[in-house]
Every structure is written in C-alpha cells, then in structure tokens.
Short mmCIF file of C-alpha atoms in Angstrom, two decimals:
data_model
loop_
_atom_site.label_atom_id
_atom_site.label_comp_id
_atom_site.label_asym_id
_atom_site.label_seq_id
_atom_site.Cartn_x
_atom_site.Cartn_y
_atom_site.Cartn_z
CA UNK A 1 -15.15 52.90 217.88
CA UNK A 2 -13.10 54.41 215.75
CA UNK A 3 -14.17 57.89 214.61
CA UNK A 4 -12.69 61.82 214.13
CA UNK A 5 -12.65 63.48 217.84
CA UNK A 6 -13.05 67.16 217.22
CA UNK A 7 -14.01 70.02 219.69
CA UNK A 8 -14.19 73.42 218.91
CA UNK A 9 -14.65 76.50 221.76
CA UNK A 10 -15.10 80.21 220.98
CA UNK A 11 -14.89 82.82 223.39
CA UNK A 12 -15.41 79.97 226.26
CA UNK A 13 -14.37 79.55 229.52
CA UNK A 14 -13.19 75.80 230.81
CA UNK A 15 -12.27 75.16 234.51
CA UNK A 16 -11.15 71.98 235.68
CA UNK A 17 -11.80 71.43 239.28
CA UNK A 18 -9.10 68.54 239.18
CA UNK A 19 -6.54 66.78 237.16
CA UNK A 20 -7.36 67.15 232.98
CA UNK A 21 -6.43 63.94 231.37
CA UNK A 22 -6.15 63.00 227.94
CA UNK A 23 -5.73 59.53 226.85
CA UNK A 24 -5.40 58.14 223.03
CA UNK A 25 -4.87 54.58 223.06
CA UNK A 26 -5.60 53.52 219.41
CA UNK A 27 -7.56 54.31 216.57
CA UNK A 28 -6.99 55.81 212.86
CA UNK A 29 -9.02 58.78 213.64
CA UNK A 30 -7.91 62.36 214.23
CA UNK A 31 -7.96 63.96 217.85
CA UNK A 32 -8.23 67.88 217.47
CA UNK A 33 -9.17 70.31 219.79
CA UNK A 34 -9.52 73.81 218.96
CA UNK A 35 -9.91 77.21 220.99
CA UNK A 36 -10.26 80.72 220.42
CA UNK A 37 -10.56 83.62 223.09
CA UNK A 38 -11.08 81.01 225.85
CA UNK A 39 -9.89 80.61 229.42
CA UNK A 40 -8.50 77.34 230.42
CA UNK A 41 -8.10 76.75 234.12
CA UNK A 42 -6.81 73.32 235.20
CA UNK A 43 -6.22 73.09 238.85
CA UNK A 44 -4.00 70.44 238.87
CA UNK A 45 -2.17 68.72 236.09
CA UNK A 46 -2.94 68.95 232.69
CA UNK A 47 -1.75 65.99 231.03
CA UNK A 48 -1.97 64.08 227.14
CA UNK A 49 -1.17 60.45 226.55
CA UNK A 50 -0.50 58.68 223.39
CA UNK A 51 0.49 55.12 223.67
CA UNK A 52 -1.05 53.98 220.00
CA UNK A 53 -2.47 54.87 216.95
CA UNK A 54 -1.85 56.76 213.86
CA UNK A 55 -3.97 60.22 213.97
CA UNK A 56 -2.46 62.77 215.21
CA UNK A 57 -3.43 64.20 218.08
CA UNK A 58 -3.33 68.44 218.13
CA UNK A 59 -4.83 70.68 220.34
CA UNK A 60 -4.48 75.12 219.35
CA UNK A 61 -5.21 77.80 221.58
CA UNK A 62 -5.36 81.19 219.90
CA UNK A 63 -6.16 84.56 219.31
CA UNK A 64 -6.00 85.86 223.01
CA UNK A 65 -6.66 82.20 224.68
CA UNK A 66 -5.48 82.03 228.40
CA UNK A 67 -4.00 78.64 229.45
CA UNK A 68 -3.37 78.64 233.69
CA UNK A 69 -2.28 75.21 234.64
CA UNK A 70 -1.95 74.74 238.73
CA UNK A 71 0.78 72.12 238.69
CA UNK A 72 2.05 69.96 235.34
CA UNK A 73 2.17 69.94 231.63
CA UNK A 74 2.61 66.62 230.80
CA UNK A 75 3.06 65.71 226.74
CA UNK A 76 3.59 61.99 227.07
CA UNK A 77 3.81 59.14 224.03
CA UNK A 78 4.88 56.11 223.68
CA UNK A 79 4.28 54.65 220.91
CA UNK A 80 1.17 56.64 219.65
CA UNK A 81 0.66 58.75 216.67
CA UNK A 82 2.24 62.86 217.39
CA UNK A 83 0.89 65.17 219.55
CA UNK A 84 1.39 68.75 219.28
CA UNK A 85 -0.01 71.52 221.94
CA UNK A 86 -0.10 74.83 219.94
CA UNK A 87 0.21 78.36 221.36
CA UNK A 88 -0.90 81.51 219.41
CA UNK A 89 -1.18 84.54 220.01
CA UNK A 90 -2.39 83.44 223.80
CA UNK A 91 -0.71 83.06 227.12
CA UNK A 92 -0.23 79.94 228.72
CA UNK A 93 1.10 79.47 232.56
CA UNK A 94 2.25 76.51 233.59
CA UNK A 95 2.39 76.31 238.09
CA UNK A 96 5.10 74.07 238.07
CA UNK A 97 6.75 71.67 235.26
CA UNK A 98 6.93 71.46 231.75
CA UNK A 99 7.05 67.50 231.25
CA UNK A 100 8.47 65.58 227.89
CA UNK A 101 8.14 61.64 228.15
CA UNK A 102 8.55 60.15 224.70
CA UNK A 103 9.80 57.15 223.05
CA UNK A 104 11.35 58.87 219.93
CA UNK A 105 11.64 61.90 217.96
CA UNK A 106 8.91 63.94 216.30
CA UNK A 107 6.40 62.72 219.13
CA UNK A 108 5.63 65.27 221.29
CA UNK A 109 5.67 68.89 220.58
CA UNK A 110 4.72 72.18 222.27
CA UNK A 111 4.98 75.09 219.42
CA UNK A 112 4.72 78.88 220.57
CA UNK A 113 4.01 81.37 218.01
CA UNK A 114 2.44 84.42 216.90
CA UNK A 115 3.43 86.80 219.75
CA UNK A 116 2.77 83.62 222.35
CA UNK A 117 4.22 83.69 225.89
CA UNK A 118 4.67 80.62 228.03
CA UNK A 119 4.96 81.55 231.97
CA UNK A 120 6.96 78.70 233.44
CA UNK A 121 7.15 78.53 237.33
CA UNK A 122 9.06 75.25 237.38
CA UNK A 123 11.54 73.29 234.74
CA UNK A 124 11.57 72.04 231.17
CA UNK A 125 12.32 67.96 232.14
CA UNK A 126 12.96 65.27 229.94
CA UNK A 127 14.29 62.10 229.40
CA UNK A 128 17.93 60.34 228.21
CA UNK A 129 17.64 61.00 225.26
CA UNK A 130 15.99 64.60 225.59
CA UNK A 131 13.19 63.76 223.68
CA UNK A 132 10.03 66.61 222.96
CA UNK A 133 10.18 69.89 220.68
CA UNK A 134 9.89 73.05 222.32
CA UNK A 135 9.01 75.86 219.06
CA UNK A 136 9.03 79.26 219.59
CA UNK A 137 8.73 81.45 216.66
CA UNK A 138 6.91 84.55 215.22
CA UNK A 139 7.75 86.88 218.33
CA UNK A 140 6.82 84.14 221.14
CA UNK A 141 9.25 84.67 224.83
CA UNK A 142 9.65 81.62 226.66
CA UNK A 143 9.44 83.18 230.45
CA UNK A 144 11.26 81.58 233.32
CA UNK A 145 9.19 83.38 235.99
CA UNK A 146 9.33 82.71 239.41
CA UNK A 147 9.48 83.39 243.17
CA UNK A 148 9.96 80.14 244.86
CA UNK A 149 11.98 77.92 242.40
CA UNK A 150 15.46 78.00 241.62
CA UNK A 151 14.94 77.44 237.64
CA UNK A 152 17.35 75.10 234.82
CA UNK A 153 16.81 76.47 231.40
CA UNK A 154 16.44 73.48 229.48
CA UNK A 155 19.48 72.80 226.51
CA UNK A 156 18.52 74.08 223.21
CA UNK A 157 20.76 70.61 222.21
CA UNK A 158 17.38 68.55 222.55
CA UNK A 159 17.85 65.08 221.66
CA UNK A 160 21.13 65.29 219.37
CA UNK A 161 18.83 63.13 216.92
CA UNK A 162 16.04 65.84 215.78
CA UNK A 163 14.00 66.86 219.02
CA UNK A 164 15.56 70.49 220.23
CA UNK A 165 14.21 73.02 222.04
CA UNK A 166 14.10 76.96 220.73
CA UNK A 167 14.12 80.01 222.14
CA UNK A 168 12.73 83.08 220.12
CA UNK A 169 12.23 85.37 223.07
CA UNK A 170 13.96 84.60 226.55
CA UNK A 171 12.89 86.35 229.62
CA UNK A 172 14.46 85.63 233.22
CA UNK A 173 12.09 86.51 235.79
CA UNK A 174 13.25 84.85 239.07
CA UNK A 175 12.98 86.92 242.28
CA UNK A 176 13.96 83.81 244.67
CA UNK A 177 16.26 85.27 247.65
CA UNK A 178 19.01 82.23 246.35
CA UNK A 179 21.36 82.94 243.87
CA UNK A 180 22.29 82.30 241.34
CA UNK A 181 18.29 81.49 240.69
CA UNK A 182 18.35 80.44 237.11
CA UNK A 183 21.26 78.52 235.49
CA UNK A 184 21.16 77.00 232.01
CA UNK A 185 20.91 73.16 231.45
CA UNK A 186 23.63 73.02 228.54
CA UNK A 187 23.83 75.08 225.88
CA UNK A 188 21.28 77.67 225.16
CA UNK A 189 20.47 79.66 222.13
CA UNK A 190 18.99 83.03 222.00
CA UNK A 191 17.67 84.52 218.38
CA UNK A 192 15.77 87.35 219.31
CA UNK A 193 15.93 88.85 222.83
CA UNK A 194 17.23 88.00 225.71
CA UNK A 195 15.47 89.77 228.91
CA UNK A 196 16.94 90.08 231.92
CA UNK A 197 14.16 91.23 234.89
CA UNK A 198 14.63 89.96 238.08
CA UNK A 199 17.52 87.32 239.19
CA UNK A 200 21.09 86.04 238.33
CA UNK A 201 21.50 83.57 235.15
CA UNK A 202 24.33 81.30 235.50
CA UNK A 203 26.29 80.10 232.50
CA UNK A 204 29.64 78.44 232.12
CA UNK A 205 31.91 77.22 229.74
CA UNK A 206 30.55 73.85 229.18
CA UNK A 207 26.71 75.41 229.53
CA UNK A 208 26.80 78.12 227.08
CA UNK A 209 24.89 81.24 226.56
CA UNK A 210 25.32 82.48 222.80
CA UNK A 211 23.12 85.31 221.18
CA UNK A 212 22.36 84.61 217.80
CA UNK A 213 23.12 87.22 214.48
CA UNK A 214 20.61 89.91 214.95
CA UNK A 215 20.04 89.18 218.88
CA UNK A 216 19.87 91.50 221.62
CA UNK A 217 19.20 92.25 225.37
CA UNK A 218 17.28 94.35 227.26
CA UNK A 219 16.74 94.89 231.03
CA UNK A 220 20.16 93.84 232.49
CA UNK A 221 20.91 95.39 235.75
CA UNK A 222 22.54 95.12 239.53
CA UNK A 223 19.59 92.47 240.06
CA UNK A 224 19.46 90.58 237.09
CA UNK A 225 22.59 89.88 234.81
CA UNK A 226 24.22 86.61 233.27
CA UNK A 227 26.67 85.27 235.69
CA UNK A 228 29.45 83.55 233.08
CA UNK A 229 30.23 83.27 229.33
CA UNK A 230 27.92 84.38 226.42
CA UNK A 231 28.76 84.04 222.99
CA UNK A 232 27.57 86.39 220.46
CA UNK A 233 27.51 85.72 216.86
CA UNK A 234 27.52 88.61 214.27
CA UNK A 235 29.46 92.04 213.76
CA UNK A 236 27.01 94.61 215.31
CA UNK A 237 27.66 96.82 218.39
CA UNK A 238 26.71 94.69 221.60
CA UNK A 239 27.36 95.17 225.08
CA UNK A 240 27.26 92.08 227.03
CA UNK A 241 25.15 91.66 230.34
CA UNK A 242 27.84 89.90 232.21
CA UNK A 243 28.60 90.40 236.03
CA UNK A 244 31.97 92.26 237.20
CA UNK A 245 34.08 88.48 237.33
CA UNK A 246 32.90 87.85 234.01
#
C-alpha cells in the first residue's frame, strides 16, 4: 500500500523493551513522526532505514522531549528518499554510537536546535566518504560525555562534497582515568562555546581546533584543557585553554 504514515504523541511516554527499528523500503508517501513532551526509552538500538522511495522520512522531538537510547543511533539510506531526526528544545542520549551509513549527500540528517543537547557516550562514525549532516543551531551543545570511552570528535570537514557536521555548543565531559580521553577526528569548528568539564582534548596540527568570530570558552581547568593547537578567528580578547607544552 502506498499511503501517508503519520504519528503524533503529546505528553507520552514510549519504552522499547528491545531494539526500535524503522524500515522504509518504497512508496511515494510521507513517513512523519511527531513528539512533544514525551519520553523515549529504547533499550537497545534505535535504528531508521531507507533503501527506496521518494517521501521523506522525518521524525521531531520537541518542546522538553527526552530521547535515552541504550546502545546505537543508526540513520542509514541507501538509496531511499531523506531522513532527518530532529531535536528541539529536548534532550537526547545516545549509550553508545552515533551511526551515519549513506550512499550520498543530503540523505541522512540529525539537526539539533532550539536550546537541544545531544549526550553522546560513544563516537560520531561514518563512512569513506563521511557521509550524514550533523546541525546544531539556535543554542544546541553537542556533549561528548563519558566515563568509560575514550571519545573522537567527529571532523566538522564531513564529506568534502556537502554533508558536514556542526558544532554550535561543544562540551567535553570525559572523566575516563586515560588520557588524553577525547581527541578530535580532523578539523573541528567551534561557533559558540567551547566547554571544557572533565578530561583532556587532544588537538594537533593536522586535527585542528579553531574557535570561530564571536566564540568563547568556559570551564577550562587542571582537569580539563585542550592538549595542542587552537585557532581563533576574530580580534577580541581571548585566552586560550591550552596545557603548559602548548
């Protein structure tokens, strides 16, 4: 059949005892799935396939939602129409990974905005090329938070074809005994703040950290501090959160 999928939640609670799977494998129809004030707990993974058609697929959790996901997000397509996982104004915490798999550009997108915050205990992966948009805008912090993991920030370069991924608001929050516990994946931009909690961020030369015009830090100290080069772009007073070698 081919027919408009739409679910709409309000002030709901969903748990998911298992693995929640989401599968579009044709059609001309739209997939939409739309939440407000609700509490999404998946277990396990938390995964949404698109291998064809030509509706998109979009799925919005807002206005004080609360996304807990026990191991994987997994935005896959390959070949289907876009899907896009929209964060506002809501929390979302993913257990372990952040998974892209997509075939080209402009397929797979997770977009954090209005004051969103994505907890991330694991990585950002993706493919050769890096393929899947990571948004972040309107006061959203992208949080590398954890206690077991050490952590790659994934390259704001993204694809080098249109994909990239974007960090508004960058928190390290890594309180693993190794060091250094979070080190960036290629070059990383910052445009709003950079904060530095708990655990070492390691940059180099070739894996840039550069702060933006109009970007600042906040929280650097003796147990959390960038370990390397930072670039900062614009004239204002700055004072850089660098360890004594650096």
């Amino acid at each position: 059949n081919n027919f408009n999928l739409s679910f709409t939640f309000a002030n709901s609670t969903i748990h998911v005892n298992n693995d929640f799977t989401i599968n579009r494998n044709g059609g001309t129809s739209i997939l939409s799935i739309i939440a407000s004030g609700t509490t999404l707990n998946v277990d396990n993974d938390f995964g949404i396939y698109s291998t064809a058609g030509t509706g998109d697929n979009t799925l919005t959790f807002s206005t004080g939602s609360n996304v807990t996901i026990g191991n994987d997000l997994v935005l896959s397509n390959t070949g289907g129409p876009k899907t896009t996982l929209s964060i506002s104004n809501s929390d979302a915490t993913v257990t372990n990974d952040l998974s892209f798999t997509a075939s080209s550009d402009n397929l797979v997108e997770l977009d954090l905005q209005s004051a969103a915050n994505l907890y991330l205990n694991g990585d950002v992966l993706q493919g050769s090329p890096a393929y899947g948009i990571l948004s972040s805008s309107g006061s959203s912090t992208v949080h590398y938070n954890s206690s077991d993991n050490l952590q790659t920030v994934a390259s704001t370069d993204g694809s080098g074809t249109g994909d990239v991924i974007s960090y508004e608001n960058l928190t390290i929050n890594n309180s693993r005994i190794t060091t250094p516990q979070v080190s960036l994946g290629g070059n990383v931009v910052v445009t709003g703040t950079l904060t530095l909690t708990d655990g070492e961020l390691k940059s180099t030369s070739g894996n840039l950290l550069t702060l933006a015009a109009g970007a600042s830090t906040t929280g650097a100290s003796i147990n959390s501090f960038v370990d390397g080069p930072i670039k900062k772009i614009g004239n204002t007073p700055f004072e850089f959160p660098v360890g004594d070698n650096n």
